[in-house]
Short mmCIF file of C-alpha atoms and ligand atoms in Angstrom, two decimals:
data_model
loop_
_atom_site.label_atom_id
_atom_site.label_comp_id
_atom_site.label_asym_id
_atom_site.label_seq_id
_atom_site.Cartn_x
_atom_site.Cartn_y
_atom_site.Cartn_z
CA UNK A 79 5.02 -38.77 -105.16
CA UNK A 80 7.35 -35.51 -103.78
CA UNK A 81 10.00 -36.35 -101.19
CA UNK A 82 11.05 -34.24 -98.85
CA UNK A 83 14.33 -35.86 -96.69
CA UNK A 84 15.65 -34.44 -93.42
CA UNK A 85 18.68 -36.25 -92.49
CA UNK A 86 20.04 -36.09 -88.34
CA UNK A 87 23.97 -37.97 -87.62
CA UNK A 88 26.62 -38.95 -89.00
CA UNK A 89 27.74 -38.66 -92.88
CA UNK A 90 26.81 -42.41 -92.93
CA UNK A 91 23.47 -41.33 -92.33
CA UNK A 92 23.86 -38.38 -95.25
CA UNK A 93 25.14 -40.85 -97.57
CA UNK A 94 22.31 -43.46 -96.61
CA UNK A 95 19.87 -40.06 -97.06
CA UNK A 96 21.85 -40.07 -100.82
CA UNK A 97 20.96 -43.38 -101.53
CA UNK A 98 17.40 -43.16 -100.44
CA UNK A 99 17.24 -40.57 -102.24
CA UNK A 100 18.16 -41.78 -105.51
CA UNK A 101 15.65 -44.37 -104.83
CA UNK A 102 13.48 -42.30 -105.49
CA UNK A 103 14.06 -41.02 -108.77
CA UNK A 104 14.57 -44.09 -110.15
CA UNK A 105 10.92 -45.12 -109.63
CA UNK A 106 9.70 -41.82 -110.98
CA UNK A 107 9.33 -40.22 -107.95
CA UNK A 108 10.26 -36.27 -107.69
CA UNK A 109 12.65 -34.21 -104.18
CA UNK A 110 11.43 -31.67 -102.89
CA UNK A 111 13.13 -29.52 -100.55
CA UNK A 112 10.47 -28.06 -98.91
CA UNK A 113 7.82 -29.51 -96.39
CA UNK A 114 5.02 -27.88 -97.19
CA UNK A 115 5.52 -28.89 -100.74
CA UNK A 116 6.02 -32.90 -99.83
CA UNK A 117 3.70 -35.85 -99.93
CA UNK A 118 6.00 -37.82 -98.07
CA UNK A 119 7.98 -36.39 -95.24
CA UNK A 120 10.92 -38.74 -94.47
CA UNK A 121 13.64 -38.09 -90.99
CA UNK A 122 16.61 -40.49 -91.15
CA UNK A 123 17.09 -40.44 -87.63
CA UNK A 124 20.35 -41.08 -85.40
CA UNK A 125 20.64 -42.56 -81.68
CA UNK A 126 24.15 -42.27 -81.11
CA UNK A 127 23.22 -40.39 -78.12
CA UNK A 128 19.91 -39.57 -76.65
CA UNK A 129 20.15 -35.37 -77.52
CA UNK A 130 20.08 -36.76 -81.22
CA UNK A 131 16.96 -38.93 -80.70
CA UNK A 132 15.16 -35.81 -79.13
CA UNK A 133 16.18 -33.93 -81.96
CA UNK A 134 14.90 -36.06 -84.65
CA UNK A 135 11.23 -36.68 -82.13
CA UNK A 136 10.82 -32.91 -81.15
CA UNK A 137 10.88 -32.44 -85.17
CA UNK A 138 8.64 -35.14 -85.94
CA UNK A 139 6.17 -34.27 -82.74
CA UNK A 140 6.07 -30.50 -84.02
CA UNK A 141 5.15 -31.52 -87.64
CA UNK A 142 1.34 -32.77 -85.99
CA UNK A 143 0.59 -29.54 -86.83
CA UNK A 144 1.27 -30.51 -90.90
CA UNK A 145 -0.49 -33.43 -90.70
CA UNK A 146 -3.88 -31.87 -89.14
CA UNK A 147 -4.21 -29.45 -92.01
CA UNK A 148 -2.71 -32.21 -94.69
CA UNK A 149 -4.05 -35.37 -93.21
CA UNK A 150 -3.00 -36.88 -96.19
CA UNK A 151 0.92 -36.27 -96.09
CA UNK A 152 2.38 -39.32 -94.88
CA UNK A 153 5.31 -38.69 -91.96
CA UNK A 154 7.66 -41.92 -91.74
CA UNK A 155 11.16 -41.97 -89.59
CA UNK A 156 14.14 -43.92 -90.79
CA UNK A 157 17.44 -44.71 -90.23
CA UNK A 158 18.99 -45.86 -86.98
CA UNK A 159 16.30 -44.31 -83.96
CA UNK A 160 13.99 -46.15 -86.15
CA UNK A 161 15.90 -49.43 -86.08
CA UNK A 162 16.02 -49.14 -82.47
CA UNK A 163 12.65 -48.04 -81.43
CA UNK A 164 10.20 -49.80 -84.11
CA UNK A 165 6.78 -49.71 -83.24
CA UNK A 166 7.66 -48.06 -79.88
CA UNK A 167 8.65 -44.71 -82.43
CA UNK A 168 5.11 -45.09 -83.66
CA UNK A 169 3.60 -45.45 -80.05
CA UNK A 170 5.24 -42.33 -78.87
CA UNK A 171 4.35 -40.27 -81.60
CA UNK A 172 0.83 -41.17 -82.83
CA UNK A 173 0.77 -38.90 -86.02
CA UNK A 174 4.20 -40.79 -87.46
CA UNK A 175 2.73 -43.31 -90.12
CA UNK A 176 5.39 -45.49 -90.64
CA UNK A 177 9.38 -46.58 -89.28
CA UNK A 178 11.81 -47.53 -91.71
CA UNK A 179 15.21 -49.36 -89.44
CA UNK A 180 18.24 -49.35 -91.53
CA UNK A 181 18.24 -53.20 -92.43
CA UNK A 182 14.74 -52.21 -94.75
CA UNK A 183 15.77 -48.93 -96.21
CA UNK A 184 17.18 -50.63 -99.77
CA UNK A 185 12.84 -51.79 -99.85
CA UNK A 186 12.24 -48.06 -99.02
CA UNK A 187 10.24 -47.57 -102.05
CA UNK A 188 8.15 -50.22 -101.94
CA UNK A 189 7.43 -49.61 -98.52
CA UNK A 190 6.14 -46.19 -99.20
CA UNK A 191 3.94 -47.29 -102.12
CA UNK A 192 2.75 -50.03 -99.91
CA UNK A 193 1.65 -47.39 -96.51
CA UNK A 194 0.39 -44.90 -98.71
CA UNK A 195 -2.10 -47.24 -100.53
CA UNK A 196 -2.88 -49.69 -97.36
CA UNK A 197 -2.90 -46.41 -94.73
CA UNK A 198 -1.76 -48.57 -91.93
CA UNK A 199 0.60 -47.18 -89.55
CA UNK A 200 3.44 -49.98 -89.55
CA UNK A 201 7.08 -50.48 -88.93
CA UNK A 202 9.54 -52.13 -90.19
CA UNK A 203 12.96 -53.03 -89.02
CA UNK A 204 13.82 -56.55 -89.83
CA UNK A 205 18.03 -56.90 -90.74
CA UNK A 206 18.98 -57.85 -93.81
CA UNK A 207 22.29 -58.17 -96.01
CA UNK A 208 20.63 -57.21 -99.38
CA UNK A 209 20.86 -53.62 -98.00
CA UNK A 210 25.17 -52.87 -98.71
CA UNK A 211 24.10 -53.62 -101.90
CA UNK A 212 20.53 -52.21 -102.48
CA UNK A 213 22.23 -48.60 -101.39
CA UNK A 214 24.68 -48.32 -104.02
CA UNK A 215 22.90 -45.88 -105.86
CA UNK A 216 23.66 -42.25 -106.18
CA UNK A 217 21.65 -39.36 -107.89
CA UNK A 218 24.80 -37.89 -109.69
CA UNK A 219 24.63 -33.94 -108.59
CA UNK A 220 27.09 -32.43 -110.96
CA UNK A 221 29.05 -31.90 -107.66
CA UNK A 222 32.88 -32.53 -107.49
CA UNK A 223 32.59 -34.24 -103.73
CA UNK A 224 31.66 -37.92 -103.13
CA UNK A 225 31.22 -40.26 -100.70
CA UNK A 226 31.21 -44.36 -100.99
CA UNK A 227 30.22 -46.50 -98.33
CA UNK A 228 32.13 -49.53 -98.35
CA UNK A 229 31.02 -51.24 -95.16
CA UNK A 230 27.95 -51.33 -92.70
CA UNK A 231 27.51 -51.97 -88.98
CA UNK A 232 30.24 -52.79 -87.04
CA UNK A 233 31.51 -55.77 -84.69
CA UNK A 234 33.53 -53.94 -82.14
CA UNK A 235 30.89 -53.73 -79.66
CA UNK A 236 32.50 -50.23 -77.57
CA UNK A 237 30.40 -50.37 -74.50
CA UNK A 238 29.11 -46.82 -74.54
CA UNK A 239 27.77 -47.24 -77.94
CA UNK A 240 24.79 -48.61 -80.24
CA UNK A 241 25.78 -48.52 -83.64
CA UNK A 242 26.67 -52.36 -82.99
CA UNK A 243 22.23 -52.62 -82.60
CA UNK A 244 21.20 -50.32 -85.34
CA UNK A 245 23.52 -51.21 -88.03
CA UNK A 246 23.48 -54.90 -87.59
CA UNK A 247 26.94 -56.76 -87.97
CA UNK A 248 30.02 -55.72 -90.11
CA UNK A 249 29.82 -57.00 -94.04
CA UNK A 250 32.07 -54.92 -96.39
CA UNK A 251 31.58 -54.65 -100.26
CA UNK A 252 33.55 -56.65 -103.40
CA UNK A 253 36.29 -54.67 -104.40
CA UNK A 254 35.12 -54.27 -107.57
CA UNK A 255 32.00 -52.98 -106.82
CA UNK A 256 33.00 -49.74 -105.00
CA UNK A 257 36.14 -49.15 -107.86
CA UNK A 258 33.24 -49.14 -110.34
CA UNK A 259 31.11 -46.97 -108.48
CA UNK A 260 34.03 -44.72 -107.80
CA UNK A 261 34.63 -44.91 -111.56
CA UNK A 262 31.46 -43.53 -112.58
CA UNK A 263 31.25 -41.04 -109.71
CA UNK A 264 34.43 -40.15 -111.41
CA UNK A 265 32.55 -40.17 -114.87
CA UNK A 266 29.73 -37.98 -113.52
CA UNK A 267 32.92 -35.09 -112.61
CA UNK A 268 33.43 -36.63 -108.60
CA UNK A 269 36.88 -35.43 -107.80
CA UNK A 270 37.65 -36.50 -104.13
CA UNK A 271 36.03 -39.49 -102.66
CA UNK A 272 35.21 -40.12 -99.01
CA UNK A 273 35.15 -43.57 -98.03
CA UNK A 274 33.21 -44.24 -94.87
CA UNK A 275 32.66 -46.91 -92.92
CA UNK A 276 32.16 -47.23 -89.11
CA UNK A 277 35.85 -48.67 -88.82
CA UNK A 278 37.11 -48.28 -92.83
CA UNK A 279 40.21 -50.08 -91.60
CA UNK A 280 38.85 -53.12 -90.99
CA UNK A 281 37.27 -53.45 -94.57
CA UNK A 282 37.56 -57.23 -96.26
CA UNK A 283 38.79 -58.73 -92.69
CA UNK A 284 35.32 -60.72 -93.00
CA UNK A 285 34.20 -59.42 -89.59
CA UNK A 286 36.88 -60.84 -87.67
CA UNK A 287 37.42 -57.92 -84.53
CA UNK A 288 41.34 -59.19 -83.95
CA UNK A 289 43.77 -56.72 -85.81
CA UNK A 290 44.90 -57.70 -88.97
CA UNK A 291 48.57 -59.32 -89.30
CA UNK A 292 50.81 -56.97 -89.97
CA UNK A 293 51.15 -58.00 -93.66
CA UNK A 294 47.38 -57.79 -94.49
CA UNK A 295 44.85 -54.59 -95.24
CA UNK A 296 42.38 -55.49 -97.78
CA UNK A 297 41.53 -51.83 -96.68
CA UNK A 298 45.22 -50.69 -97.78
CA UNK A 299 44.25 -52.48 -101.31
CA UNK A 300 41.47 -51.56 -102.19
CA UNK A 301 43.02 -47.52 -101.70
CA UNK A 302 45.42 -48.66 -103.98
CA UNK A 303 43.15 -49.69 -107.07
CA UNK A 304 41.01 -46.17 -106.28
CA UNK A 305 44.40 -44.19 -106.28
CA UNK A 306 44.70 -45.23 -110.00
CA UNK A 307 41.74 -43.83 -111.59
CA UNK A 308 42.00 -41.20 -113.38
CA UNK A 309 40.41 -37.58 -113.14
CA UNK A 310 39.74 -38.61 -109.33
CA UNK A 311 41.71 -36.52 -107.38
CA UNK A 312 41.64 -37.15 -103.66
CA UNK A 313 40.68 -39.78 -101.23
CA UNK A 314 39.81 -39.27 -97.91
CA UNK A 315 38.16 -41.89 -95.47
CA UNK A 316 36.49 -42.37 -92.00
CA UNK A 317 36.72 -43.95 -89.55
CA UNK A 318 39.82 -46.00 -89.19
CA UNK A 319 40.08 -47.55 -85.81
CA UNK A 320 43.56 -47.85 -84.79
CA UNK A 321 45.08 -50.70 -84.19
CA UNK A 322 44.17 -51.52 -87.58
CA UNK A 323 46.96 -50.15 -89.40
CA UNK A 324 49.35 -52.61 -89.84
CA UNK A 325 52.09 -52.07 -91.65
CA UNK A 326 50.34 -53.39 -95.26
CA UNK A 327 47.98 -50.43 -94.63
CA UNK A 328 50.76 -47.87 -93.74
CA UNK A 329 52.88 -48.46 -96.90
CA UNK A 330 49.64 -48.51 -98.88
CA UNK A 331 49.23 -44.59 -97.65
CA UNK A 332 52.58 -44.24 -98.15
CA UNK A 333 52.00 -45.63 -101.82
CA UNK A 334 49.03 -43.58 -102.85
CA UNK A 335 49.22 -39.99 -103.76
CA UNK A 336 46.01 -39.17 -104.11
CA UNK A 337 45.06 -40.60 -100.61
CA UNK A 338 45.08 -37.42 -98.04
CA UNK A 339 47.23 -36.81 -95.43
CA UNK A 340 45.22 -36.77 -92.27
CA UNK A 341 43.58 -39.41 -90.44
CA UNK A 342 40.27 -39.24 -88.20
CA UNK A 343 41.81 -41.39 -85.12
CA UNK A 344 39.23 -41.73 -82.22
CA UNK A 345 40.87 -41.35 -79.24
CA UNK A 346 37.72 -41.80 -76.64
CA UNK A 347 39.77 -41.79 -73.50
CA UNK A 348 44.14 -41.43 -72.41
CA UNK A 349 43.27 -43.66 -69.79
CA UNK A 350 43.47 -47.19 -69.91
CA UNK A 351 41.38 -48.27 -67.36
CA UNK A 352 38.59 -46.23 -69.07
CA UNK A 353 39.49 -47.89 -72.31
CA UNK A 354 39.46 -50.94 -70.94
CA UNK A 355 35.95 -50.61 -69.69
CA UNK A 356 35.06 -49.04 -72.70
CA UNK A 357 36.50 -52.06 -74.91
CA UNK A 358 38.34 -50.69 -76.77
CA UNK A 359 41.23 -52.82 -78.31
CA UNK A 360 44.18 -50.38 -77.48
CA UNK A 361 45.99 -48.65 -74.32
CA UNK A 362 46.97 -45.01 -74.44
CA UNK A 363 50.84 -45.77 -74.92
CA UNK A 364 50.11 -48.66 -77.64
CA UNK A 365 47.51 -45.59 -79.21
CA UNK A 366 50.80 -43.50 -79.24
CA UNK A 367 52.89 -46.21 -80.89
CA UNK A 368 50.63 -45.92 -83.63
CA UNK A 369 50.64 -42.31 -84.59
CA UNK A 370 54.07 -41.97 -84.09
CA UNK A 371 54.71 -45.27 -86.87
CA UNK A 372 51.93 -43.17 -88.98
CA UNK A 373 53.76 -39.70 -88.16
CA UNK A 374 57.33 -41.22 -89.24
CA UNK A 375 55.92 -42.73 -92.21
CA UNK A 376 53.93 -39.86 -93.24
CA UNK A 377 55.28 -36.23 -92.05
CA UNK A 378 53.08 -33.83 -92.62
CA UNK A 379 50.46 -36.24 -91.62
CA UNK A 380 47.86 -34.24 -89.21
CA UNK A 381 45.27 -36.02 -87.01
CA UNK A 382 41.93 -35.71 -85.79
CA UNK A 383 39.84 -37.11 -82.94
CA UNK A 384 36.80 -38.27 -81.07
CA UNK A 385 36.82 -37.82 -77.45
CA UNK A 386 34.37 -38.82 -74.60
CA UNK A 387 34.31 -36.81 -71.89
CA UNK A 388 32.27 -38.45 -68.31
CA UNK A 389 32.56 -41.89 -69.06
CA UNK A 390 30.98 -43.70 -65.90
CA UNK A 391 33.73 -43.37 -62.96
CA UNK A 392 35.83 -41.13 -65.17
CA UNK A 393 37.81 -39.19 -62.07
CA UNK A 394 40.00 -35.63 -62.99
CA UNK A 395 42.92 -38.34 -63.22
CA UNK A 396 41.47 -40.36 -65.87
CA UNK A 397 40.39 -37.06 -67.72
CA UNK A 398 44.20 -35.59 -67.28
CA UNK A 399 45.03 -38.44 -69.18
CA UNK A 400 43.00 -38.43 -71.94
CA UNK A 401 44.02 -34.31 -71.74
CA UNK A 402 47.72 -34.86 -71.94
CA UNK A 403 47.72 -37.56 -74.89
CA UNK A 404 45.09 -35.55 -76.87
CA UNK A 405 48.34 -32.59 -76.44
CA UNK A 406 50.55 -34.84 -77.30
CA UNK A 407 49.33 -36.42 -80.02
CA UNK A 408 48.30 -32.61 -81.35
CA UNK A 409 45.06 -33.01 -82.97
CA UNK A 410 44.32 -30.80 -85.80
CA UNK A 411 40.65 -31.24 -85.07
CA UNK A 412 38.56 -33.13 -82.08
CA UNK A 413 35.21 -33.49 -81.92
CA UNK A 414 34.20 -33.92 -77.66
CA UNK A 415 31.38 -36.00 -76.63
CA UNK A 416 29.33 -35.65 -73.60
CA UNK A 417 28.84 -39.09 -72.73
CA UNK A 418 25.41 -39.97 -72.74
CA UNK A 419 24.06 -43.53 -71.55
CA UNK A 420 22.52 -45.80 -74.53
CA UNK A 421 19.45 -47.92 -73.19
CA UNK A 422 20.95 -51.36 -74.49
CA UNK A 423 24.59 -50.66 -74.43
CA UNK A 424 26.57 -52.18 -72.10
CA UNK A 425 27.54 -49.09 -70.41
CA UNK A 426 24.00 -47.89 -69.92
CA UNK A 427 24.13 -50.74 -66.86
CA UNK A 428 26.64 -48.50 -65.23
CA UNK A 429 25.02 -45.41 -63.22
CA UNK A 430 26.13 -42.45 -65.22
CA UNK A 431 27.86 -41.15 -62.23
CA UNK A 432 29.57 -38.07 -63.33
CA UNK A 433 27.90 -35.16 -63.21
CA UNK A 434 26.40 -32.61 -66.19
CA UNK A 435 28.24 -29.62 -65.07
CA UNK A 436 31.82 -31.79 -64.79
CA UNK A 437 30.70 -32.70 -68.26
CA UNK A 438 30.76 -29.15 -69.98
CA UNK A 439 33.67 -28.00 -68.08
CA UNK A 440 35.52 -31.13 -68.89
CA UNK A 441 34.16 -30.11 -72.46
CA UNK A 442 35.39 -27.32 -72.59
CA UNK A 443 38.64 -27.75 -71.22
CA UNK A 444 39.38 -30.03 -74.09
CA UNK A 445 38.06 -27.54 -76.43
CA UNK A 446 40.05 -24.13 -75.26
CA UNK A 447 43.05 -26.63 -75.86
CA UNK A 448 42.06 -27.83 -79.16
CA UNK A 449 41.47 -24.00 -79.78
CA UNK A 450 45.26 -22.88 -78.66
CA UNK A 451 46.90 -25.94 -80.29
CA UNK A 452 45.03 -24.98 -83.89
CA UNK A 453 45.96 -21.60 -83.47
CA UNK A 454 49.53 -22.29 -82.98
CA UNK A 455 49.46 -25.22 -85.87
CA UNK A 456 47.62 -22.51 -88.63
CA UNK A 457 50.25 -19.86 -86.80
CA UNK A 458 53.29 -22.36 -88.44
CA UNK A 459 51.62 -22.10 -91.89
CA UNK A 460 52.02 -18.66 -93.01
CA UNK A 461 54.47 -18.04 -95.49
CA UNK A 462 53.82 -22.51 -96.68
CA UNK A 463 52.98 -23.09 -100.22
CA UNK A 464 49.97 -25.43 -100.01
CA UNK A 465 47.76 -27.67 -102.46
CA UNK A 466 44.45 -27.00 -102.06
CA UNK A 467 41.26 -28.83 -103.89
CA UNK A 468 38.37 -25.85 -104.22
CA UNK A 469 35.06 -26.32 -102.94
CA UNK A 470 33.48 -23.15 -104.44
CA UNK A 471 32.72 -19.55 -103.03
CA UNK A 472 33.46 -18.85 -99.28
CA UNK A 473 29.80 -19.18 -97.10
CA UNK A 474 31.58 -15.92 -95.57
CA UNK A 475 33.03 -13.66 -97.18
CA UNK A 476 31.39 -13.62 -101.06
CA UNK A 477 34.36 -12.51 -102.83
CA UNK A 478 36.72 -15.52 -101.99
CA UNK A 479 36.62 -19.15 -102.21
CA UNK A 480 37.39 -21.75 -100.15
CA UNK A 481 39.26 -25.19 -100.63
CA UNK A 482 40.52 -27.50 -97.96
CA UNK A 483 44.40 -28.62 -97.92
CA UNK A 484 45.01 -32.71 -97.86
CA UNK A 485 45.76 -32.54 -94.22
CA UNK A 486 42.48 -30.68 -93.99
CA UNK A 487 43.48 -27.18 -93.48
CA UNK A 488 40.39 -24.60 -94.96
CA UNK A 489 42.00 -22.15 -96.99
CA UNK A 490 40.46 -18.63 -98.26
CA UNK A 491 41.72 -17.02 -101.46
CA UNK A 492 40.63 -14.56 -104.21
CA UNK A 493 39.26 -16.35 -107.01
CA UNK A 494 41.16 -16.35 -110.81
CA UNK A 495 38.96 -16.35 -113.52
CA UNK A 496 37.33 -19.55 -114.88
CA UNK A 497 37.88 -21.20 -111.39
CA UNK A 498 35.53 -24.68 -111.08
CA UNK A 499 35.22 -26.25 -108.05
CA UNK A 500 37.38 -29.59 -107.78
CA UNK A 501 40.34 -27.73 -109.22
CA UNK A 502 43.74 -28.43 -107.37
CA UNK A 503 45.44 -25.73 -106.51
CA UNK A 504 48.98 -23.92 -105.35
CA UNK A 505 48.22 -21.24 -102.84
CA UNK A 506 50.59 -19.76 -100.83
CA UNK A 507 49.27 -18.68 -97.62
CA UNK A 508 49.80 -15.22 -95.89
CA UNK A 509 47.94 -14.98 -92.85
CA UNK A 510 46.03 -17.25 -90.49
CA UNK A 511 42.93 -16.47 -88.81
CA UNK A 512 41.27 -18.80 -85.52
CA UNK A 513 40.36 -21.76 -88.06
CA UNK A 514 41.69 -21.13 -91.01
CA UNK A 515 43.69 -20.34 -93.49
CA UNK A 516 43.69 -17.13 -95.73
CA UNK A 517 46.45 -16.84 -99.42
CA UNK A 518 46.69 -16.54 -103.04
CA UNK A 519 46.82 -18.60 -105.79
CA UNK A 520 49.91 -18.68 -106.94
CA UNK A 521 49.80 -21.68 -109.63
N1 SAH B 218 32.51 -45.58 -85.62
C1 SAH B 218 32.73 -44.62 -85.28
C2 SAH B 218 32.19 -43.59 -84.14
C3 SAH B 218 30.61 -43.61 -84.77
S1 SAH B 218 30.29 -43.01 -83.52
C4 SAH B 218 34.51 -45.07 -84.90
O1 SAH B 218 34.36 -45.76 -84.04
O2 SAH B 218 35.58 -44.28 -85.16
C5 SAH B 218 31.37 -41.41 -83.24
C6 SAH B 218 31.46 -40.78 -81.80
O3 SAH B 218 30.05 -40.55 -81.57
C7 SAH B 218 32.35 -41.73 -81.68
O4 SAH B 218 33.56 -41.93 -81.67
C8 SAH B 218 32.35 -41.40 -79.68
O5 SAH B 218 32.67 -40.46 -79.68
C9 SAH B 218 31.11 -40.88 -80.04
N2 SAH B 218 29.62 -41.75 -78.94
C10 SAH B 218 29.34 -42.82 -79.73
N3 SAH B 218 28.92 -42.93 -78.57
C11 SAH B 218 28.20 -42.21 -77.70
C12 SAH B 218 27.73 -42.10 -76.11
N4 SAH B 218 26.82 -43.00 -75.91
N5 SAH B 218 27.92 -41.25 -75.29
C13 SAH B 218 28.69 -40.28 -75.81
N6 SAH B 218 29.38 -40.15 -77.01
C14 SAH B 218 29.31 -41.10 -77.98
FE1 SF4 B 219 30.81 -47.49 -82.32
FE2 SF4 B 219 33.30 -48.18 -81.49
FE3 SF4 B 219 31.95 -49.51 -83.48
FE4 SF4 B 219 32.73 -47.00 -83.17
S1 SF4 B 219 33.83 -49.14 -83.12
S2 SF4 B 219 30.59 -48.01 -83.94
S3 SF4 B 219 32.37 -46.48 -80.72
S4 SF4 B 219 31.39 -49.56 -81.71
FE1 F3S B 220 25.34 -42.55 -87.57
FE2 F3S B 220 24.08 -41.68 -85.53
FE3 F3S B 220 24.08 -43.98 -86.54
S1 F3S B 220 25.97 -41.56 -85.63
S2 F3S B 220 25.60 -44.78 -87.85
S3 F3S B 220 23.13 -41.72 -87.74
S4 F3S B 220 23.43 -43.76 -84.88
#
């Protein structure tokens, strides 16, 4: 069979799609980038905001035409929205053939085969612990950048968030499994590994939601093991929850030369009242305390974040506190989301009281702050010498290549003869644009 896969949502979903593809390849099927050419079209869906669900539903709805033309084609929705809606999705989209939730993705090949034979419409949404082991597969693509899911699910239950309901309880993979997978990837040419999980810093804590003691961090231990792999140049991770940065983890970050100095540290809000209503485990002051500790340990560390504007009853004052705290931390990247009530998550029981126009206004203010701040951060680096991992030809200008610093700034430069993707190069920064840097390779 020829399989087409389209992915919505976060990196975890991208990673799952890779594993789904690998399972089909291993079973002797082929992947195709063309909808018209495919026998089976899979949509790996996201539920995190209403807009994400509407996008996938719209796309599948639109494919009715294709299904009318080629009735044998199978259309399947998989992933988070599939898990949330199950049979309801089959009712809503009459030409959708099957639904496979996050708990059954490790059986996707067998399920599709069964559907292809029986031609019955069905949904598969049971939770299963096997999924973690079964999703270790990778299709080696010869690329220099790889990702590994180290945990699945989430136990934190932030009140706005659907993820714990669609991804199930948090489970961690064995350390040895992860290290073996990383070594295999490096043997296939991978130079940078991105570790993925809803809260990677909770890795190995057996689902305990209390912050770890200061001498405890299985995640830190994992980083130290991965740091020893020859041939691996860089390790990144996303996302860690702030209260899990024990002294032990900070120690590991300091010790591991390959671990990048950029931390994605979701803030969500700078108002203690809102943080409490969100069931976040910190206050503005304790969040800042961790930031200060991390800065003291790693002097060039940069932070990025996620923030929600327009949570129920968020006042102008609450918003100002978020804005102030963001400026104080000085994030080099921030993802701002307008609050979207998710049926099933606790905050959806409260009225979505902040008008859309106010959410949009707050969104724009924070985006404006970000671009002003980033411009300054980039300007300050002119004249510096930085190390980048090369990523290939620039999308904007074919004469240039791009790479990224460990602190996660994009740098453009002219290639030298024989330059390969995934090489560490030293670049002297000559000028700064609005969102990236420009320089020349010196070594
Ligand atoms: N596990 C990650 C977040 C995964 S969801 C973490 O905790 O770091 C990615 C981001 O989407 C969240 O950080 C949050 O900012 C945003 N988000 C989640 N639910 C949302 C909702 N209901 N409305 C708006 N944004 C939401
Ligand atoms: Fe959602 Fe909170 Fe878990 Fe992140 S930590 S996935 S925001 S419940
Ligand atoms: Fe990711 Fe969306 Fe699922 S953000 S975990 S794909 S709900």
